[in-house]
Coordinates of C-alpha atoms in Angstrom, one line a residue:
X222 CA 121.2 71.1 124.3
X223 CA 118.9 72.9 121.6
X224 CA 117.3 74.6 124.4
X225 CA 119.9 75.5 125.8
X226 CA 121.6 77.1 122.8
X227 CA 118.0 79.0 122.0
X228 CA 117.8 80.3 125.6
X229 CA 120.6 82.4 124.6
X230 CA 118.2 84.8 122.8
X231 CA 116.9 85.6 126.0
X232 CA 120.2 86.7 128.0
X233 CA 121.3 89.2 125.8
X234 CA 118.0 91.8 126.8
X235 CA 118.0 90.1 130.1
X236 CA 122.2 91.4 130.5
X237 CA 120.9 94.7 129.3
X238 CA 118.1 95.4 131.4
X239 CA 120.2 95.0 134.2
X240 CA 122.7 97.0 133.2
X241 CA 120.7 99.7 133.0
X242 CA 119.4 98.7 136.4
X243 CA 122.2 98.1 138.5
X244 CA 124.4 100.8 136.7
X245 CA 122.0 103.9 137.6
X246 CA 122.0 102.0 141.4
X247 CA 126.0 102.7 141.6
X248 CA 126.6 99.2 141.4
X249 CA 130.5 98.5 141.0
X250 CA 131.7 96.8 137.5
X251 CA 132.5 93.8 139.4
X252 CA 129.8 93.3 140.9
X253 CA 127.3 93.4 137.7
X254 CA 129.5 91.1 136.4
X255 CA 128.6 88.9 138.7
X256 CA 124.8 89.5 138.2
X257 CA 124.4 89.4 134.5
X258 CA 126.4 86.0 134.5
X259 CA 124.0 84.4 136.9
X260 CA 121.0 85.8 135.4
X261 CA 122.5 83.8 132.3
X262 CA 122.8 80.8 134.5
X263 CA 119.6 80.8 135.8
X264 CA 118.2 81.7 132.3
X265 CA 120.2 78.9 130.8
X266 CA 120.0 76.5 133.0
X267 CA 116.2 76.9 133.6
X268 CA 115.5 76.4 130.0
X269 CA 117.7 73.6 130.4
X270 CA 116.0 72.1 133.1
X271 CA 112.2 72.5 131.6
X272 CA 113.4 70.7 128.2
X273 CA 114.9 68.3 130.1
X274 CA 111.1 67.7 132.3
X275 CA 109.2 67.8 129.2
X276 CA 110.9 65.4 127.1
X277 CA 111.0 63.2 130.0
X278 CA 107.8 63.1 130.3
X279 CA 106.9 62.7 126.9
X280 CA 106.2 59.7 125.3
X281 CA 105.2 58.7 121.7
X282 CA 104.8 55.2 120.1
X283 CA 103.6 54.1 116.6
X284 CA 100.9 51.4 116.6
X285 CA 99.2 49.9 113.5
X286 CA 96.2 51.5 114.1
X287 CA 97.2 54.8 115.2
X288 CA 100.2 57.5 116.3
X289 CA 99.7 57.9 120.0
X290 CA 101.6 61.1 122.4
X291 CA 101.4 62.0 125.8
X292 CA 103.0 65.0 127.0
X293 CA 102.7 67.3 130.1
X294 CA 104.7 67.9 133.0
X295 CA 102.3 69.3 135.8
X296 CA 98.8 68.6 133.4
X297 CA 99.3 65.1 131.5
X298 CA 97.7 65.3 127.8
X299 CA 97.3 61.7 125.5
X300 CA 96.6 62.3 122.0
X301 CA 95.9 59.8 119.6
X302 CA 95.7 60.4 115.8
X303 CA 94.0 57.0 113.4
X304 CA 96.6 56.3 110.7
X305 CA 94.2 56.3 107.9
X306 CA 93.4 60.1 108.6
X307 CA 97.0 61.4 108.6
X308 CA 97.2 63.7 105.3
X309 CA 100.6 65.4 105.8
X310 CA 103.9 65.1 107.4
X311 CA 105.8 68.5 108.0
X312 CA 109.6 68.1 109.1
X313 CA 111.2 71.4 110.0
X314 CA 115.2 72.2 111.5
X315 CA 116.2 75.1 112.2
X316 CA 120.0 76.0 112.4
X317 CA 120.4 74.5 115.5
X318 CA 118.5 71.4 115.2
X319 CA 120.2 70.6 112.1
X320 CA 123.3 71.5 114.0
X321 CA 122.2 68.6 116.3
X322 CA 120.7 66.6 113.7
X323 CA 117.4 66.9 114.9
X324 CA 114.2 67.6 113.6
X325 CA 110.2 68.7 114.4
X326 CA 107.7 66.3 112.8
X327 CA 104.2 67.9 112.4
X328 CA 101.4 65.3 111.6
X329 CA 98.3 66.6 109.7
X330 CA 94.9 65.1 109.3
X331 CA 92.4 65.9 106.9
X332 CA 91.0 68.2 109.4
X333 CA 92.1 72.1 109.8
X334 CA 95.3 72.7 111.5
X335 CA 93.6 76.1 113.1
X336 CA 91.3 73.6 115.0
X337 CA 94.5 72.4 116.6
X338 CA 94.3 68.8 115.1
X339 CA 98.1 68.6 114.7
X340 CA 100.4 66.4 116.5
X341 CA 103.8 67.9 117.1
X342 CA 106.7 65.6 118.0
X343 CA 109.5 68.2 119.0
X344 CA 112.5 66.6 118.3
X345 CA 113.0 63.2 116.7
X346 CA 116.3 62.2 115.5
X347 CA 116.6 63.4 111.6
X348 CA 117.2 59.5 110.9
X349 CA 113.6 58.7 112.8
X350 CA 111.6 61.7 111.5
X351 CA 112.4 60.4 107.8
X352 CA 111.6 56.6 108.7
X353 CA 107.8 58.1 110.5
X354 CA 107.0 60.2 107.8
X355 CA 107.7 57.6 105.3
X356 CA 105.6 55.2 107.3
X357 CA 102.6 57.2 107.7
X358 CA 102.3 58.5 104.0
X359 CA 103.3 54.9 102.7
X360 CA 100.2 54.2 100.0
X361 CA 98.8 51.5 98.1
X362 CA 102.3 51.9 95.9
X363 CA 104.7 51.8 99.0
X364 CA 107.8 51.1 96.7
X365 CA 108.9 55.0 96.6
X366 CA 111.9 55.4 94.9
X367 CA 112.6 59.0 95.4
X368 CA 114.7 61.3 93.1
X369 CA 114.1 58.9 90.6
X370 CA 112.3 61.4 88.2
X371 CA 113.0 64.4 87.8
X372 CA 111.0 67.3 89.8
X373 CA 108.1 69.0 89.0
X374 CA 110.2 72.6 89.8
X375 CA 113.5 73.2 91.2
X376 CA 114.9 76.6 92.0
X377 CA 116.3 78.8 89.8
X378 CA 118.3 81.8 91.2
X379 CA 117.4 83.9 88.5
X380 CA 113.5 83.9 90.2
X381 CA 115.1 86.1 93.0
X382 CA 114.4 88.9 91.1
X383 CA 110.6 88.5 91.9
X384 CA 111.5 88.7 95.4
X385 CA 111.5 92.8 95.6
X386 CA 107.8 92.6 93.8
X387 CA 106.1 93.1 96.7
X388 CA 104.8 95.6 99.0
X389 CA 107.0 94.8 101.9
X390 CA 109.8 96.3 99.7
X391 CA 108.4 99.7 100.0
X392 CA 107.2 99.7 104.0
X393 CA 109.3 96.7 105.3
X394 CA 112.5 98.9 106.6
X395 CA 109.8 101.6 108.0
X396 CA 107.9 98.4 109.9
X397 CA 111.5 97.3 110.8
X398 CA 112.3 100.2 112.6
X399 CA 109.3 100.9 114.5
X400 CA 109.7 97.7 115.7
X401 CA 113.5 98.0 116.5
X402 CA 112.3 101.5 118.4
X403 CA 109.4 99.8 120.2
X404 CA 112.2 96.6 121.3
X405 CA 114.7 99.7 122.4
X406 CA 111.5 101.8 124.3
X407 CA 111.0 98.1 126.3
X408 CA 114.7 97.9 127.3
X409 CA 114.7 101.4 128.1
X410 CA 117.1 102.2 125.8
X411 CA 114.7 104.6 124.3
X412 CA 116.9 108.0 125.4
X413 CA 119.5 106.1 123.4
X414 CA 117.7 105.4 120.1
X415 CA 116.9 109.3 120.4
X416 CA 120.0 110.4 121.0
X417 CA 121.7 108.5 117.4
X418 CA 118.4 109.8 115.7
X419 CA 118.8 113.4 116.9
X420 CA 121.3 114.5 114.5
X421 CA 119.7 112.6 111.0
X422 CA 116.7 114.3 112.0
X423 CA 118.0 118.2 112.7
X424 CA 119.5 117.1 109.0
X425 CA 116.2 115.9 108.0
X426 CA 114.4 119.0 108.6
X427 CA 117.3 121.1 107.5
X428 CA 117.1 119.2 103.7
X429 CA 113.9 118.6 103.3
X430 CA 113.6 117.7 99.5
X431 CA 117.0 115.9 99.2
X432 CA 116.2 114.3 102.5
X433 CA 113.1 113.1 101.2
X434 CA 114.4 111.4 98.0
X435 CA 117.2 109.9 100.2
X436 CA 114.8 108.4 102.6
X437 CA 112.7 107.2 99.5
X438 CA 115.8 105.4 98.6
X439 CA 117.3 104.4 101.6
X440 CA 113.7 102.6 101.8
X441 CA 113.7 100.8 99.0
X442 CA 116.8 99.5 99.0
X443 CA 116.5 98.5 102.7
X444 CA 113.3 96.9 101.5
X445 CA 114.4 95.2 98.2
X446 CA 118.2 93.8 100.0
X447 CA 115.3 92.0 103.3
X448 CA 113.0 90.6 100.7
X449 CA 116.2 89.4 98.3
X450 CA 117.6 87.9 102.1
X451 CA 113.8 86.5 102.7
X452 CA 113.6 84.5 99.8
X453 CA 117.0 83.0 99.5
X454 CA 116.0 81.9 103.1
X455 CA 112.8 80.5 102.6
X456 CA 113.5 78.6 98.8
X457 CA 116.9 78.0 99.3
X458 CA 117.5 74.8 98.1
X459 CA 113.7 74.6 96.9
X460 CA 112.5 71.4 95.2
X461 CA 108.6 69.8 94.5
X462 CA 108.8 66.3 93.9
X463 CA 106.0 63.7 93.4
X464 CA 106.3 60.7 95.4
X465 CA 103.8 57.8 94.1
X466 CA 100.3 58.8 95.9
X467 CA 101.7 62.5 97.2
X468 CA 103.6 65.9 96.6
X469 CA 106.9 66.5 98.7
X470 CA 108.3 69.9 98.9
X471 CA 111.7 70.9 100.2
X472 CA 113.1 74.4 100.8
X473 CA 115.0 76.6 103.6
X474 CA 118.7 77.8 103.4
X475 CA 119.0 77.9 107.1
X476 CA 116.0 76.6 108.2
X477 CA 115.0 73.3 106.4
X478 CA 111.0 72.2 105.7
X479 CA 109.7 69.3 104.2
X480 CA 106.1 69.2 103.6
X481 CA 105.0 66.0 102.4
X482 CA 101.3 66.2 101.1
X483 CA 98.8 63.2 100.2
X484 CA 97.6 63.5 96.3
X485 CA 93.8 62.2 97.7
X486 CA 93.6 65.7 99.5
X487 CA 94.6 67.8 97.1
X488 CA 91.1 69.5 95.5
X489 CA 93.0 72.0 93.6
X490 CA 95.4 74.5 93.0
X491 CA 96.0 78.4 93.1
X492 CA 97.1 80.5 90.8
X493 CA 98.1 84.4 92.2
X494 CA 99.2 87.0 91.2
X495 CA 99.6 89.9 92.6
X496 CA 99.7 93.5 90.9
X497 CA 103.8 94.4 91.6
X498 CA 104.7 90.6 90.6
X499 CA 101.9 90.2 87.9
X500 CA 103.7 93.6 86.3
X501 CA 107.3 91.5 86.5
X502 CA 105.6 88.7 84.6
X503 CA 105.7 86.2 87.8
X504 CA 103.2 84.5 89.6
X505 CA 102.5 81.9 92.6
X506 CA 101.4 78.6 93.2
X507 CA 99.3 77.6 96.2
X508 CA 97.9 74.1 97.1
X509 CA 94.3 74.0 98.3
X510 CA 94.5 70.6 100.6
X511 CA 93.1 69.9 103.5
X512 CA 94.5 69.5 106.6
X513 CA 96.4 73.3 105.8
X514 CA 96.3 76.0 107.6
X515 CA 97.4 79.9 106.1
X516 CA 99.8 80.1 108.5
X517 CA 102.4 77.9 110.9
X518 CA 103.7 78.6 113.6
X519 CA 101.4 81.8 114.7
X520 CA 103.4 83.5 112.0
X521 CA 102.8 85.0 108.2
X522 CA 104.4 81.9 106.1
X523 CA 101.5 80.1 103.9
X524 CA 102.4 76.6 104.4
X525 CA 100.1 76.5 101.3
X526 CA 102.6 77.9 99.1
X527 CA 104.0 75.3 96.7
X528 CA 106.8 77.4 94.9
X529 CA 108.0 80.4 95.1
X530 CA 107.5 83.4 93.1
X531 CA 108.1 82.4 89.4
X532 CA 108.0 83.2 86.0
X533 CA 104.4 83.1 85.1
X534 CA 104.4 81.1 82.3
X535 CA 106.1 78.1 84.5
X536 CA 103.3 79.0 87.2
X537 CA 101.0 78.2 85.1
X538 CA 102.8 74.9 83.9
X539 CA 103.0 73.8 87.4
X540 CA 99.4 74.5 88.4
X541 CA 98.3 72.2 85.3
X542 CA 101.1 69.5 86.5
X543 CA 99.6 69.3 90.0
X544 CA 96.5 69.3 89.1
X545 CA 96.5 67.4 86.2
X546 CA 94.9 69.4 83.2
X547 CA 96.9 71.9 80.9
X548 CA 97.9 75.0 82.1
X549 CA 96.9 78.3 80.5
X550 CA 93.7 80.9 81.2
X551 CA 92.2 79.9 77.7
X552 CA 88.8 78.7 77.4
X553 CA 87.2 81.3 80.4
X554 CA 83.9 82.0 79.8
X555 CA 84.1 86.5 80.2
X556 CA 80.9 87.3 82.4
X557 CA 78.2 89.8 81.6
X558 CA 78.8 93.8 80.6
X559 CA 76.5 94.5 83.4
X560 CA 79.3 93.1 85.2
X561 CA 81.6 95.9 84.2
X562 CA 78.8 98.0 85.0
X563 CA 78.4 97.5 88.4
X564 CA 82.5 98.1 89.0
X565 CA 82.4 101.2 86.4
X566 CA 79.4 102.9 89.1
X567 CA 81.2 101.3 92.3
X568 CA 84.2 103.3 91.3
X569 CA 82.5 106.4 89.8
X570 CA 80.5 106.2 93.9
X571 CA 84.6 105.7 95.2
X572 CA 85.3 108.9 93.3
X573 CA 82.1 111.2 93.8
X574 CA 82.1 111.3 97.6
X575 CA 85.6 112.6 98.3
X576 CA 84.9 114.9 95.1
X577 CA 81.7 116.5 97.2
X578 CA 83.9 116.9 100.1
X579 CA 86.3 118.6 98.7
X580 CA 83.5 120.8 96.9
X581 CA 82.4 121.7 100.3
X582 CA 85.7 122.2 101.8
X583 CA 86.1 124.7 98.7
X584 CA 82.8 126.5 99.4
X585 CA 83.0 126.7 103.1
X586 CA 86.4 127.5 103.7
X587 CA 88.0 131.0 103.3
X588 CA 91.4 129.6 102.7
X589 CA 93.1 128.5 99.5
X590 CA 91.6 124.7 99.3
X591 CA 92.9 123.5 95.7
X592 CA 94.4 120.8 97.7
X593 CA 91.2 119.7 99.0
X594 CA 91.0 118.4 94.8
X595 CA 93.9 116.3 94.8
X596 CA 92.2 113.5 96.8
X597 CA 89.5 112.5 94.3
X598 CA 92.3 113.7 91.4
X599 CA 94.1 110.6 92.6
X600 CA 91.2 108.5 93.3
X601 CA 89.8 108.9 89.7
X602 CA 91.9 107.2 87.6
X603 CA 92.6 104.4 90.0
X604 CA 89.3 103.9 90.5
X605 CA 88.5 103.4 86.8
X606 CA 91.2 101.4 86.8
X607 CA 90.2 99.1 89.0
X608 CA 86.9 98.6 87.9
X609 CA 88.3 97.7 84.0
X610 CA 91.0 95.7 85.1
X611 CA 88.6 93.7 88.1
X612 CA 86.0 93.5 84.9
X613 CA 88.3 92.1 82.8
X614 CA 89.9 89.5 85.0
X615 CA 86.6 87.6 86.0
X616 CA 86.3 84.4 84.4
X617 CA 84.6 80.9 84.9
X618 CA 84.9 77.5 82.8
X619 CA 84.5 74.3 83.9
X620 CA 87.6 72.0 82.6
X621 CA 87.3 68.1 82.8
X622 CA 86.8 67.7 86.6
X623 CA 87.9 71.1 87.9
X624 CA 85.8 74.6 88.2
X625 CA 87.9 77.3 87.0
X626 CA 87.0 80.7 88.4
X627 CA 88.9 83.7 88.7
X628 CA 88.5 87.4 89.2
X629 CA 90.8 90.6 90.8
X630 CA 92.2 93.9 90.0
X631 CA 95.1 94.1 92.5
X632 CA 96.0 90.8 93.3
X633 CA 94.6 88.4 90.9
X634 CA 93.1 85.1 91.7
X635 CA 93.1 82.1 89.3
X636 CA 91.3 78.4 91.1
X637 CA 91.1 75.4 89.6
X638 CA 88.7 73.7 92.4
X639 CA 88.0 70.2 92.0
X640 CA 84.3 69.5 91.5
X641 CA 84.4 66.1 93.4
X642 CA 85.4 68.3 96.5
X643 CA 82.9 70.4 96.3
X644 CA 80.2 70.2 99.6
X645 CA 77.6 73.0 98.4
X646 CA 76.7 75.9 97.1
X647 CA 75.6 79.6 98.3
X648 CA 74.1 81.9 96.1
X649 CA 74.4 85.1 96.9
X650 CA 72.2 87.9 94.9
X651 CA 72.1 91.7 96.9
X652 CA 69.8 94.3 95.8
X653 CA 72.3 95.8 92.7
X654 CA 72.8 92.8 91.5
X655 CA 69.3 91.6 91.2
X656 CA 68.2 94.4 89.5
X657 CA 71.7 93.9 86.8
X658 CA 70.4 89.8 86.9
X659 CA 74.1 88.8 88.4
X660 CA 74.5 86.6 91.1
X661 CA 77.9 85.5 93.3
X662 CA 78.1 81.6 93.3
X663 CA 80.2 80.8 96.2
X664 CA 81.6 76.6 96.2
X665 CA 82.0 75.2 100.0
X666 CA 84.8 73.4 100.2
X667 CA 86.5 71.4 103.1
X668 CA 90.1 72.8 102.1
X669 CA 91.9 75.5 101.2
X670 CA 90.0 79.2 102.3
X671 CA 87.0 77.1 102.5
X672 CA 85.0 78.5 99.8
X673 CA 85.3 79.5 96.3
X674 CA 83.6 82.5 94.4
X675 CA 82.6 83.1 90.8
X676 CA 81.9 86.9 91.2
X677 CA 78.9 88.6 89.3
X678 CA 78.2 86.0 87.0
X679 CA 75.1 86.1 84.9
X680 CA 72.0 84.2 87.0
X681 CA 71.4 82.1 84.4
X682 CA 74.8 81.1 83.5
X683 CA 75.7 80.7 87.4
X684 CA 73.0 78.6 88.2
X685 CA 73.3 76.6 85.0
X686 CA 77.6 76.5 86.0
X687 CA 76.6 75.1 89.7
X688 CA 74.1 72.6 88.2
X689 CA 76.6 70.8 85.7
X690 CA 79.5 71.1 88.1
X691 CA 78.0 69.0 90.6
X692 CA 75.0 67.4 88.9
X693 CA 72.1 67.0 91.5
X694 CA 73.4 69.0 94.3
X695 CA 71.3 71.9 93.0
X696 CA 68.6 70.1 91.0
X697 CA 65.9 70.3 94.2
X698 CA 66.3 73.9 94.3
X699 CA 66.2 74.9 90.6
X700 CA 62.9 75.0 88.0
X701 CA 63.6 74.7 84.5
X702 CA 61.3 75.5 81.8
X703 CA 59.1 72.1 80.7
X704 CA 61.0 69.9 78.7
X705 CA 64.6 71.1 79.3
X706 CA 67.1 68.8 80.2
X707 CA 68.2 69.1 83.9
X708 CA 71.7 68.5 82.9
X709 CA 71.3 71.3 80.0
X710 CA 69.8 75.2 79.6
X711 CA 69.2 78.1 82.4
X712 CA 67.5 77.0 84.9
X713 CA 66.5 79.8 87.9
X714 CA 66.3 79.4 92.2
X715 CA 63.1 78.0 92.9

C-alpha cells in the first residue's frame, strides 16, 4: 500500500510526457485519456507488484546471538549483524508510513555506515520497530524508564529564527529554479517555462536597477520562508533524551526520526558555528560516534547533528551535558604569534596576486581598467580578516579526559575528542612551518570525520600536547632532554 501511494510521484511526469506526445501526434482527447490512465495502472500496479515480491521474499528473525536478513528477489542476499556490535538504532516514517503505522529501522554497528555496514528493515510495524530497537540497545541497566527525567534539550520555536542564518537563504530560490527549469527542459516543457519567463525578463532588462533590488529581495525572502519551512520540518517536535547507557533523539514534523545512539561510542562532541549563525549568537551541536555517517539516505542531512541551530550559550551547555565536562571555551591554551603570522602573509599572498593582475591589465590595456582594482579592493580586507579572525579562533587544552582543539574564520570549529578514542597521531610540519617552528597535530580517530587537527601549534607545545594526551603512544618517537620527565617538558620528533 505505501508503495503504491509513493508510485504516485511518478505518474504525474509520466501523464505529462505523454501528453505532450500523443497531443502533437493528433491523438483524440478520449483516447489520451485512455493512455495516461493505463500508464498509471501499469505504473501503479508495477510498483505494487515489486513491493509485494520483495517483501515476500524477505525474511528477518532475531536470535540471541545476532539480527539475521535475507532479501532479494532474482539475487538472494543473507546478512547477519552480532548483537554485541549493534551501536545505533534509526527509526524513520515518512507521511505515509506513519499514515500506515509503519516504520524503517536502520541498525548501525560501530563500523562506518559509508562502508555499507547497515542493516535496513523497510517496514516493521511501528509497535515492532520500538520493541527491536529497545532489545538491541537494552544495556547492563535494561530497566529504561523513559520520559522519566527531563530532557537534555527540547525545542523552542523561538530558535527558528536561526534558521535563515545560512547560506542557502541567499542562493536556495536561485538553486531552486534552475532545478525546476532543468525538471521542465526533461519534460519538454522547456518552450513553456520560456514563454511565462519572457515577459519578467523584457521587464527585467527594461528596469534594471529596481529590477535588481527586487530580485535581491524576492531572493531572500524566497530563501529565508524554505529555510524557516526546512527547519520546522526537520526539528519539529525535536527532543534529546538520555536513556540509561545511550542518547535518543526525536525530531521531524512530517517525517519522524528516532536515532537512538550507545553512550560507549560516543568519543566526543562538536561544537559549530558558522559565520551567518555565529553573528546571530547560535550555534550547533554534532555527535562524533561511530557507526555515523555525514549523510543518510544519499542526501545532505548530518545524521550527526544532535540539535538544531540554537542559542549559543545553550550549545555550549549541551556539548558539556553530552560529554560530560562543563561547557564554555575557557581555559584554551592561544597558539604562537608566528601563528598569526603565517595567516597575516597567506592573506597579504591572496591579496598581492590579483593586485599584479590588475597592475598589468592597467599597463597593457588601452581602455579605462579602474575596474580591474576592484578585485583585490575586495579581497583586501577580507583577506585580513580572515587571517585575524582564523588566528584568533585556534585553540587547544586538554580537559579531564577530552582534547579540546579548535580553530576557523568562516565557520568555526570547537572538538572535544575523547583521548581514550584516540588511535594515533600524524604530525604534519611543511616547509613554512618549519621554518616558523609550528607543526599541525592531526588525532586518528575511528568516529566522527576520522581525524582531528590542532592547527599551527607550537612544535614543542604540540608534541608535548600529543604526549600527555595519550601517554606512551608517542613516547618511541620523541627525545627529551636528559633527565626530563616523559610525562612532563618539550620533547621533539626523533
Amino acid at each position: 500500500m505505501a508503495s503504491a501511494v509513493k508510485s504516485l510521484a511518478l505518474v504525474a511526469p509520466a501523464v505529462i510526457g505523454l501528453v505532450r506526445l500523443f497531443t502533437g501526434a493528433g491523438w483524440p482527447v478520449w483516447g489520451l485519456a485512455v493512455a495516461c490512465a493505463a500508464a498509471a495502472v501499469l505504473i501503479v500496479g508495477g510498483v505494487a507488484a515489486y513491493d509485494v515480491a520483495r517483501l515476500r521474499s524477505t525474511r528477518w528473525r532475531l536470535t540471541g546471538e545476532r539480527l539475521e536478513l535475507r532479501t532479494g528477489i532474482a539475487v538472494r542476499r543473507a546478512r547477519a549483524i552480532p548483537r554485541d556490535r549493534v551501536r545505533s538504532v534509526d527509526l524513520r516514517a515518512d507521511p505515509v508510513l506513519r499514515m500506515l503505522g509503519l516504520t524503517v529501522v536502520k541498525v548501525g554497528t560501530g563500523e562506518r555506515a559509508a562502508d555499507g555496514d547497515e542493516l535496513t528493515l523497510d517496514p516493521l510495524t511501528r509497535g515492532d520497530a520500538e520493541t527491536l530497537r529497545r532489545t538491541l540497545l537494552r544495556g547492563a541497566a535494561a530497566d529504561e524508564q523513559p520520559g522519566r527525567d527531563a530532557p537534555l534539550a527540547e525545542l523552542r520555536w523561538s530558535w527558528i529564527r536561526y534558521a535563515p542564518l545560512t547560506v542557502w537563504t541567499f542562493t536556495g530560490a536561485v538553486t531552486v529554479l534552475g532545478v525546476a527549469y532543468q525538471a521542465a527542459e526533461r519534460l519538454g516543457l522547456e518552450d513553456l517555462a520560456e514563454r511565462a519567463a519572457g515577459p519578467v525578463w523584457e521587464w527585467v532588462a527594461g528596469h534594471p536597477l529596481p529590477a535588481a533590488a527586487l530580485l535581491l529581495a524576492a531572493n531572500l525572502v524566497a530563501g529565508a520562508l524554505g529555510a524557516v519551512l526546512l527547519f520546522a520540518e526537520s526539528w519539529g517536535r525535536y527532543r534529546l533524551d538520555r536513556e540509561p547507557g545511550r542518547l535518543r533523539l526525536r525530531r521531524g514534523l512530517l517525517t519522524a526520526r528516532s536515532l537512538t545512539l550507545e553512550e560507549r561510542r560516543l568519543r566526543g562532541v562538536e561544537v559549530s558555528e558558522p559565520l551567518l549563525l555565529r553573528l546571530g549568537g547560535g550555534a550547533r551541536v554534532k555527535a562524533i560516534a561511530t557507526g555515523l555517517g555525514t549523510a543518510a539516505d544519499g542526501g545532505t542531512e548530518d545524521v550527526g547533528a544532535l540539535a538544531p541551530p540554537l542559542p549559543r550559550l545553550l550549545a555550549w551547555g549541551l556539548a558539556g551535558a553530552i560529554a560530560g565536562r562543563d561547557g564554555g571555551e575557557a581555559g584554551l591554551v592561544r597558539h604562537p604569534p608566528a601563528a598569526r603570522r603565517r595567516r597575516v602573509v597567506r592573506a597579504a599572498v591572496a591579496v598581492a596576486v590579483p593586485a599584479a593582475v590588475a597592475g598589468v591589465v592597467s599597463w597593457s590595456l588601452p581602455w579605462p581598467s579602474a575596474w580591474a582594482w576592484a578585485v583585490p579592493a575586495v579581497a583586501a580586507p577580507v583577506a585580513w580578516w580572515g587571517a585575524v579572525t582564523g588566528a584568533r579562533s585556534l585553540g587547544h587544552a586538554l580537559a579531564g579526559r577530552h582534547l579540546i582543539t579548535r580553530h576557523g574564520a568562516v565557520v568555526r570549529r570547537t572538538v572535544a575528542l575523547e583521548r581514550a578514542g584516540i588511535s594515533g597521531w600524524t604530525i604534519t610540519e611543511s616547509f613554512f612551518q618549519r621554518r616558523a617552528g609550528l607543526v599541525t597535530v592531526s588525532a586518528a580517530t575511528a568516529a566522527g570525520d576520522g581525524h582531528y587537527e590542532v592547527l599551527d601549534v607550537g612544535r614543542g607545545d604540540g608534541l608535548d600536547l600529543a604526549a600527555r594526551a595519550v601517554p606512551g603512544l608517542l613516547e618511541p618517537f620523541l627525545t627529551r632532554p636528559a633527565g626530563e620527565p616523559a610525562s612532563g617538558g618539550k620533547g621533539r620528533a626523533a
